[in-house]
Amino acid sequence: MKNTDKPMDIEVKLIHPDENEYVKIGCHKIDERIDEITRFIKSRQGNLEGYTEGDMYSIPIADVYYIESVDDRTFLYLEKDTYESKKRLYELEKVTDSFHFIRISKSVVVNLMKVDSIRPALNGRFLCKLKNGEEVIISRKYVQGLKDKLKG
Amino acid sequence: MMYMKDYWKDHLKECLRNYFIIVTGINLAVFVIGMIFRPDQKLGYDAFLYPIIYGAITSIPGLLMVEKKEPTIKQAIFREIIGVILISAILLTTMFAGMKITGELIAICCGIVVSVICITVLVNVISWILDSKKAESLTNDLIAFQNKING
């Protein structure tokens, strides 16, 4: 009998309201079955509508690296793919606020969980290096807001 | 409309901050160039006005350089270079327009251009050092934040 044929043990426990809720999966390897469970959990945590080549996709908010407004159009950037959103940046900023997103410039809202490191740029600005290697600029005006959010 | 108002407010604040940095830099440059070329020169009270006037004149390019989009690092460096060229040109024109070109005048002009470059580099190096410490602190706070969320 293969390991994947065995039913998983399911453990649910109550935690203190101050703690963040979490789902932890113990597995022998990350296969299709685990990916499916992960996708399901992400889908229950909020989605955004994204469009590419005329098709609409439901994108888990947690998968979005950053959102950018370019010439009155709004784009959702994932690890490798880009989707267009029909919503304005300020609307998406409100929707994603509880998912640890923060405005870092006039045109960019970034997912803090996807930021790898921060380094200086010119003129009092900073550069966010994301976990997929991309870099986005933090305007001087938004640095204090970022600091406050990180300090909680 | 509100957004543009905020933008101009921030832009003017930034220009004002740069103006005071430039005035300090001009004072330093006048001291250094003066000590090199004319160490015995006596100046009147009006000499105190020149850094303020030149500071205002050299702030004009920064005031007019409006960024509708957040510039990339390359664009920001390019902007700094353009700024240095414009400031040097404005300063030299204001100070020496109509004067006879002599060897000493060319040397002073070179001194002024070098001073402008030095002040720009110095301001950027100082803010880079300060920002590096801030960036390190932000990265540490970010890691702590992510660890807290991930449990």
Short mmCIF file of C-alpha atoms in Angstrom, two decimals, chain A:
data_model
loop_
_atom_site.label_atom_id
_atom_site.label_comp_id
_atom_site.label_asym_id
_atom_site.label_seq_id
_atom_site.Cartn_x
_atom_site.Cartn_y
_atom_site.Cartn_z
CA MET A 1 0.00 0.00 0.00
CA LYS A 2 1.47 3.37 -1.07
CA ASN A 3 1.65 6.23 1.42
CA THR A 4 -0.70 8.34 -0.75
CA ASP A 5 -3.36 5.64 -0.47
CA LYS A 6 -3.43 5.95 3.29
CA PRO A 7 -5.89 8.49 4.67
CA MET A 8 -4.28 11.52 6.28
CA ASP A 9 -4.75 12.06 9.97
CA ILE A 10 -6.71 15.26 10.51
CA GLU A 11 -6.12 17.26 13.63
CA VAL A 12 -8.08 20.39 14.47
CA LYS A 13 -7.24 22.38 17.58
CA LEU A 14 -8.48 25.63 19.02
CA ILE A 15 -5.87 28.32 19.42
CA HIS A 16 -5.77 31.63 21.26
CA PRO A 17 -7.60 34.48 19.44
CA ASP A 18 -4.34 36.49 19.42
CA GLU A 19 -2.58 33.82 17.33
CA ASN A 20 -2.91 33.66 13.58
CA GLU A 21 -4.97 30.76 12.27
CA TYR A 22 -2.95 28.29 10.26
CA VAL A 23 -3.10 25.03 8.37
CA LYS A 24 -0.05 22.82 8.58
CA ILE A 25 0.34 19.77 6.33
CA GLY A 26 2.70 16.96 7.20
CA CYS A 27 3.54 14.99 4.07
CA HIS A 28 6.23 12.71 2.64
CA LYS A 29 6.46 14.63 -0.60
CA ILE A 30 4.72 17.55 -2.32
CA ASP A 31 2.66 15.91 -5.05
CA GLU A 32 -0.56 16.65 -6.95
CA ARG A 33 -2.66 15.73 -3.91
CA ILE A 34 -0.84 18.25 -1.68
CA ASP A 35 -0.99 20.93 -4.40
CA GLU A 36 -4.74 20.42 -4.63
CA ILE A 37 -5.19 20.81 -0.87
CA THR A 38 -3.00 23.94 -0.91
CA ARG A 39 -4.99 25.42 -3.81
CA PHE A 40 -8.25 24.71 -1.95
CA ILE A 41 -7.01 26.39 1.24
CA LYS A 42 -5.78 29.41 -0.74
CA SER A 43 -9.12 29.61 -2.55
CA ARG A 44 -10.89 29.92 0.81
CA GLN A 45 -8.69 32.88 1.77
CA GLY A 46 -9.84 35.34 -0.83
CA ASN A 47 -9.50 35.56 -4.58
CA LEU A 48 -9.12 38.25 -7.17
CA GLU A 49 -10.42 38.22 -10.70
CA GLY A 50 -7.60 38.37 -13.22
CA TYR A 51 -7.78 38.53 -16.99
CA THR A 52 -5.32 37.39 -19.59
CA GLU A 53 -5.94 36.99 -23.32
CA GLY A 54 -9.66 37.49 -22.74
CA ASP A 55 -10.01 34.64 -20.23
CA MET A 56 -10.92 35.22 -16.62
CA TYR A 57 -9.06 33.46 -13.82
CA SER A 58 -9.65 33.31 -10.09
CA ILE A 59 -6.36 34.15 -8.41
CA PRO A 60 -5.69 33.47 -4.72
CA ILE A 61 -4.69 36.78 -3.12
CA ALA A 62 -1.84 35.04 -1.28
CA ASP A 63 -0.26 34.15 -4.66
CA VAL A 64 -0.06 37.78 -5.80
CA TYR A 65 3.43 39.31 -5.44
CA TYR A 66 2.43 42.89 -6.20
CA ILE A 67 -0.22 44.98 -7.89
CA GLU A 68 0.71 47.82 -10.19
CA SER A 69 -1.23 50.56 -11.89
CA VAL A 70 0.14 51.46 -15.33
CA ASP A 71 -1.55 54.11 -17.49
CA ASP A 72 -4.96 53.67 -15.82
CA ARG A 73 -4.77 49.87 -16.08
CA THR A 74 -4.16 47.60 -13.11
CA PHE A 75 -2.02 44.47 -13.22
CA LEU A 76 -1.59 41.59 -10.79
CA TYR A 77 1.91 40.11 -10.78
CA LEU A 78 2.32 36.51 -9.67
CA GLU A 79 5.55 34.53 -9.45
CA LYS A 80 5.80 34.24 -13.23
CA ASP A 81 2.47 35.33 -14.70
CA THR A 82 0.74 38.69 -15.03
CA TYR A 83 -3.02 39.28 -15.08
CA GLU A 84 -5.02 42.42 -15.64
CA SER A 85 -7.62 43.44 -13.08
CA LYS A 86 -10.73 45.47 -13.80
CA LYS A 87 -10.53 47.07 -10.36
CA ARG A 88 -8.65 50.28 -9.57
CA LEU A 89 -5.52 50.18 -7.44
CA TYR A 90 -7.15 51.86 -4.44
CA GLU A 91 -9.99 49.28 -4.51
CA LEU A 92 -7.51 46.40 -4.57
CA GLU A 93 -5.52 48.10 -1.81
CA LYS A 94 -8.62 47.95 0.42
CA VAL A 95 -9.41 44.31 -0.50
CA THR A 96 -5.85 43.09 0.10
CA ASP A 97 -5.09 45.11 3.22
CA SER A 98 -5.91 42.21 5.57
CA PHE A 99 -3.66 39.91 3.51
CA HIS A 100 -0.50 41.80 4.49
CA PHE A 101 -0.38 43.97 1.38
CA ILE A 102 0.78 47.56 1.64
CA ARG A 103 1.04 50.57 -0.68
CA ILE A 104 4.73 51.34 -1.35
CA SER A 105 4.42 53.97 -4.08
CA LYS A 106 1.85 55.91 -6.08
CA SER A 107 1.38 52.95 -8.39
CA VAL A 108 2.37 49.80 -6.45
CA VAL A 109 0.85 47.70 -3.66
CA VAL A 110 3.12 44.85 -2.53
CA ASN A 111 2.52 41.57 -0.70
CA LEU A 112 4.84 41.74 2.33
CA MET A 113 4.88 37.94 2.54
CA LYS A 114 6.57 37.85 -0.87
CA VAL A 115 9.31 40.35 -0.05
CA ASP A 116 12.75 38.86 0.41
CA SER A 117 14.76 41.92 1.48
CA ILE A 118 14.88 45.71 1.39
CA ARG A 119 17.85 47.80 0.28
CA PRO A 120 18.43 51.49 -0.36
CA ALA A 121 17.81 53.21 -3.69
CA LEU A 122 18.56 56.82 -4.58
CA ASN A 123 16.87 59.92 -3.11
CA GLY A 124 15.67 58.39 0.16
CA ARG A 125 13.81 55.62 -1.61
CA PHE A 126 14.17 51.88 -1.04
CA LEU A 127 14.08 48.80 -3.21
CA CYS A 128 12.02 45.71 -2.32
CA LYS A 129 13.58 42.52 -3.62
CA LEU A 130 10.80 39.98 -4.07
CA LYS A 131 11.09 36.22 -3.66
CA ASN A 132 10.87 35.73 -7.45
CA GLY A 133 13.85 38.07 -7.99
CA GLU A 134 11.84 41.08 -9.18
CA GLU A 135 12.44 44.48 -7.62
CA VAL A 136 9.94 47.23 -6.85
CA ILE A 137 10.62 50.74 -5.54
CA ILE A 138 9.36 52.06 -2.20
CA SER A 139 8.77 55.82 -2.39
CA ARG A 140 10.10 57.94 0.46
CA LYS A 141 6.55 58.99 1.32
CA TYR A 142 5.49 55.40 2.05
CA VAL A 143 8.52 54.27 4.08
CA GLN A 144 7.05 55.34 7.45
CA GLY A 145 3.79 53.49 6.70
CA LEU A 146 5.75 50.34 5.89
CA LYS A 147 7.78 50.68 9.09
CA ASP A 148 4.60 51.07 11.15
CA LYS A 149 2.97 48.04 9.52
CA LEU A 150 6.04 45.83 10.10
CA LYS A 151 6.27 46.92 13.74
CA GLY A 152 2.57 46.08 14.08
#
